mmCIF file with all atom_site columns, C-alpha atoms in Angstrom:
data_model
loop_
_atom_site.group_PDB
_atom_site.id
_atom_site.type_symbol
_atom_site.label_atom_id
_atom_site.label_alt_id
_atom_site.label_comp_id
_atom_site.label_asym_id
_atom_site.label_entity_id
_atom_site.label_seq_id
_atom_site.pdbx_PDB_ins_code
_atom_site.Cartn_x
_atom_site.Cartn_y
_atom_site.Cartn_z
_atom_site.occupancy
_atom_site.B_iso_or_equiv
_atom_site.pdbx_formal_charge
_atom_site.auth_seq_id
_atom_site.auth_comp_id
_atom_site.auth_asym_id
_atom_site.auth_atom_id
_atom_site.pdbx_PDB_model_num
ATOM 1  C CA . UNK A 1 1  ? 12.661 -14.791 8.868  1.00 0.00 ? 1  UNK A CA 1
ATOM 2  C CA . UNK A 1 2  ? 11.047 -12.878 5.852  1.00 0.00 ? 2  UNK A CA 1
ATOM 3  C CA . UNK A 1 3  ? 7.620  -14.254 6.522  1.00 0.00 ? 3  UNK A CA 1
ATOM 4  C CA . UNK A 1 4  ? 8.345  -13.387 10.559 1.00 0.00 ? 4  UNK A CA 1
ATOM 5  C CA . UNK A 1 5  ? 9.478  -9.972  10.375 1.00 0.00 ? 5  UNK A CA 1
ATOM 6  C CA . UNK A 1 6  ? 7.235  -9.210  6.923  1.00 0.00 ? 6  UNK A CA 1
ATOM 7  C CA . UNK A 1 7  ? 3.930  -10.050 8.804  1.00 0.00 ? 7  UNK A CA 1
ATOM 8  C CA . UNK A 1 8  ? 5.293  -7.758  11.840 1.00 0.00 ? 8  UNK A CA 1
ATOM 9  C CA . UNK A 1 9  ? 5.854  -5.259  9.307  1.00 0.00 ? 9  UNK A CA 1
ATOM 10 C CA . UNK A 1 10 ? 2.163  -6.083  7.554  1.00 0.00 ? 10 UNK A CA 1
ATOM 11 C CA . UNK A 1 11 ? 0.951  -5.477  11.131 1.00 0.00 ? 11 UNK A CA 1
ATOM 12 C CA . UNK A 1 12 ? 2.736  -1.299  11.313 1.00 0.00 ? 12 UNK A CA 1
ATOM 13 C CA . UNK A 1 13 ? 1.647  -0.711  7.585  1.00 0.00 ? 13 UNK A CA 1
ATOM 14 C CA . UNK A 1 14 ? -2.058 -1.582  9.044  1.00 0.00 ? 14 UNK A CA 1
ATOM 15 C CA . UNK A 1 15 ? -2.034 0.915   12.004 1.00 0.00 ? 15 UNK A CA 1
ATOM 16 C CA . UNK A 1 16 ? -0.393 3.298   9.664  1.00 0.00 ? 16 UNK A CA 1
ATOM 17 C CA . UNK A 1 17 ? -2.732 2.914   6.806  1.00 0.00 ? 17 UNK A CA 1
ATOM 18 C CA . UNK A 1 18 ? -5.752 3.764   8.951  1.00 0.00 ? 18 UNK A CA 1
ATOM 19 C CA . UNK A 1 19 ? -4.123 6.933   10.929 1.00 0.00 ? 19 UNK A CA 1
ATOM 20 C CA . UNK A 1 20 ? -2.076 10.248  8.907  1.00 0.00 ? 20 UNK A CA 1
ATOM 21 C CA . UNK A 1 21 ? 1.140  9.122   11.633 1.00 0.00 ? 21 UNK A CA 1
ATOM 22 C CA . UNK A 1 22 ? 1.919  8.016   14.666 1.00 0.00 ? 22 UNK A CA 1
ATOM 23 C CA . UNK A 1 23 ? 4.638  8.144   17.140 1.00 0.00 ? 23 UNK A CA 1
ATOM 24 C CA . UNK A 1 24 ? 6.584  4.653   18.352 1.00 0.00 ? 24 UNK A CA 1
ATOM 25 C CA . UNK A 1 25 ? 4.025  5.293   21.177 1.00 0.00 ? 25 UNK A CA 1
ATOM 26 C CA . UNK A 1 26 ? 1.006  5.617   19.522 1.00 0.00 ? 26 UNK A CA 1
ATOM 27 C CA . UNK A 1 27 ? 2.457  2.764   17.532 1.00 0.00 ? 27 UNK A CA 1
ATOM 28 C CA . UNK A 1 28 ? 3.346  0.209   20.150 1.00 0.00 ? 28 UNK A CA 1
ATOM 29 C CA . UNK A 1 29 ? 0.348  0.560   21.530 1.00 0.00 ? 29 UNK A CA 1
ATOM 30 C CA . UNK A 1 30 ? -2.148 -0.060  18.153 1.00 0.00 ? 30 UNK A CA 1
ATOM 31 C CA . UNK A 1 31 ? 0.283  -2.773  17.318 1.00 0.00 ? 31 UNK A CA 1
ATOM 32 C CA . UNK A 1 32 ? 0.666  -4.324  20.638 1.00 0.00 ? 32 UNK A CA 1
ATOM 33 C CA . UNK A 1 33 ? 4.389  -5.292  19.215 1.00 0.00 ? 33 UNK A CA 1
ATOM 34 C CA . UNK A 1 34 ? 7.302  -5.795  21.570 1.00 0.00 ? 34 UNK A CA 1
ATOM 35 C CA . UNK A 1 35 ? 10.321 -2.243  21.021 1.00 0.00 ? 35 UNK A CA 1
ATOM 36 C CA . UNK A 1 36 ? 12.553 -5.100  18.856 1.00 0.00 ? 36 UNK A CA 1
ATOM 37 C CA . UNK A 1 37 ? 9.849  -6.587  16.635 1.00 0.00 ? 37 UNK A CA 1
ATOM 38 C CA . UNK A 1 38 ? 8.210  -2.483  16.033 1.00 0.00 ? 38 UNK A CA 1
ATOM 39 C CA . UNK A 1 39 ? 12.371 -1.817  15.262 1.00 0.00 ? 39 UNK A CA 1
ATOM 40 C CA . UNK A 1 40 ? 12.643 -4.423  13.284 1.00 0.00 ? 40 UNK A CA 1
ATOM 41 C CA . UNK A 1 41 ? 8.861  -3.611  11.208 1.00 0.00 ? 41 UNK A CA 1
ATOM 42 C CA . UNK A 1 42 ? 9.459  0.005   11.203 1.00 0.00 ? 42 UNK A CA 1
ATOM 43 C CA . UNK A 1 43 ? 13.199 -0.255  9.443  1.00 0.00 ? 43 UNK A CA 1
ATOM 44 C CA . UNK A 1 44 ? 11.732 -3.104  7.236  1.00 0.00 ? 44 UNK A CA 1
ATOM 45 C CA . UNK A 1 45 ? 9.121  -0.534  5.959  1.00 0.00 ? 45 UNK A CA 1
ATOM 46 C CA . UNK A 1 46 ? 11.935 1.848   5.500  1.00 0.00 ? 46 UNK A CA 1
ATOM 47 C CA . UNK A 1 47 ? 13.962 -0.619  3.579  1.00 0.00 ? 47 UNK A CA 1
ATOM 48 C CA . UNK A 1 48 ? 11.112 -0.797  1.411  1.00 0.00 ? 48 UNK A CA 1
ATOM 49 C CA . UNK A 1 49 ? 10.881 3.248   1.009  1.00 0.00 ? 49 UNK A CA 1
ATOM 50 C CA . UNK A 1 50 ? 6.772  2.673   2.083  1.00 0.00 ? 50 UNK A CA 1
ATOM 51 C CA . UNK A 1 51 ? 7.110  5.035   5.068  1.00 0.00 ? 51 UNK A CA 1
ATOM 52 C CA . UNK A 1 52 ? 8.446  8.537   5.853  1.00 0.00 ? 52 UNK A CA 1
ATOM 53 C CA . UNK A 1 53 ? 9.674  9.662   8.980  1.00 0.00 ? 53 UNK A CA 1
ATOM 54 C CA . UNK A 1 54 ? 9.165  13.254  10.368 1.00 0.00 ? 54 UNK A CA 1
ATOM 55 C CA . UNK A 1 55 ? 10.951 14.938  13.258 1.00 0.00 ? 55 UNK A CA 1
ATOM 56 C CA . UNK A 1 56 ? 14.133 15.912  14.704 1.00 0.00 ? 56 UNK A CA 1
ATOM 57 C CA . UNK A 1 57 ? 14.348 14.145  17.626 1.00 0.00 ? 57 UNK A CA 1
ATOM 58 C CA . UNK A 1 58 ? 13.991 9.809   17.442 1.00 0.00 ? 58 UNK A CA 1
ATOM 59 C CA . UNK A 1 59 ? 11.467 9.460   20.266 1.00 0.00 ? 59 UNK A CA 1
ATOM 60 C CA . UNK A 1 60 ? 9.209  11.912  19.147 1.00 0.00 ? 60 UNK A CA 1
ATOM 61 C CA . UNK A 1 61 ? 9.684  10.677  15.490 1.00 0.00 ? 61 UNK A CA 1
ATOM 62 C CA . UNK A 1 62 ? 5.503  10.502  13.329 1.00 0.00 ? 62 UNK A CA 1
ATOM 63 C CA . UNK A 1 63 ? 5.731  7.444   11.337 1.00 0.00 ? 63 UNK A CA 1
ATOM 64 C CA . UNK A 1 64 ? 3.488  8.204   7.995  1.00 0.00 ? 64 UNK A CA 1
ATOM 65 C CA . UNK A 1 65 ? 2.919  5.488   4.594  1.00 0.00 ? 65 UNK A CA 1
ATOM 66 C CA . UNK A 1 66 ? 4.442  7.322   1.714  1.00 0.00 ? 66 UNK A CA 1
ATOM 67 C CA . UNK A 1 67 ? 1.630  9.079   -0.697 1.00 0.00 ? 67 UNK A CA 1
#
């Protein structure tokens, strides 16, 4: 399961590495990931205090990598 839901994760820290945030939107569709596997990367990353999250409301939520 680590080296499953790490390399989904691997995959969001990609997309976010190259753009300055994105919304789940922006991110599903970069990633191509499935809404349980993005959960799953984007709360992994989180775990791992490598992203910050902006916004009020969760659907319009900009996923950034930590500076």
């Amino acid at each position: 399961t680590d080296e499953y839901f790490g390399g989904k994760a691997g995959i969001v820290w990609g997309a976010l590495h190259e753009s300055r945030g994105m919304t789940i939107t922006q991110l599903k569709r970069k990633t191509k990931l499935n809404d349980k596997e993005l959960y799953a990367a984007l709360g992994w990353l989180a775990c791992e205090r490598k992203i910050d999250i902006q916004g009020d409301t969760p659907l319009l939520f900009r996923f950034a990598l930590k500076e």
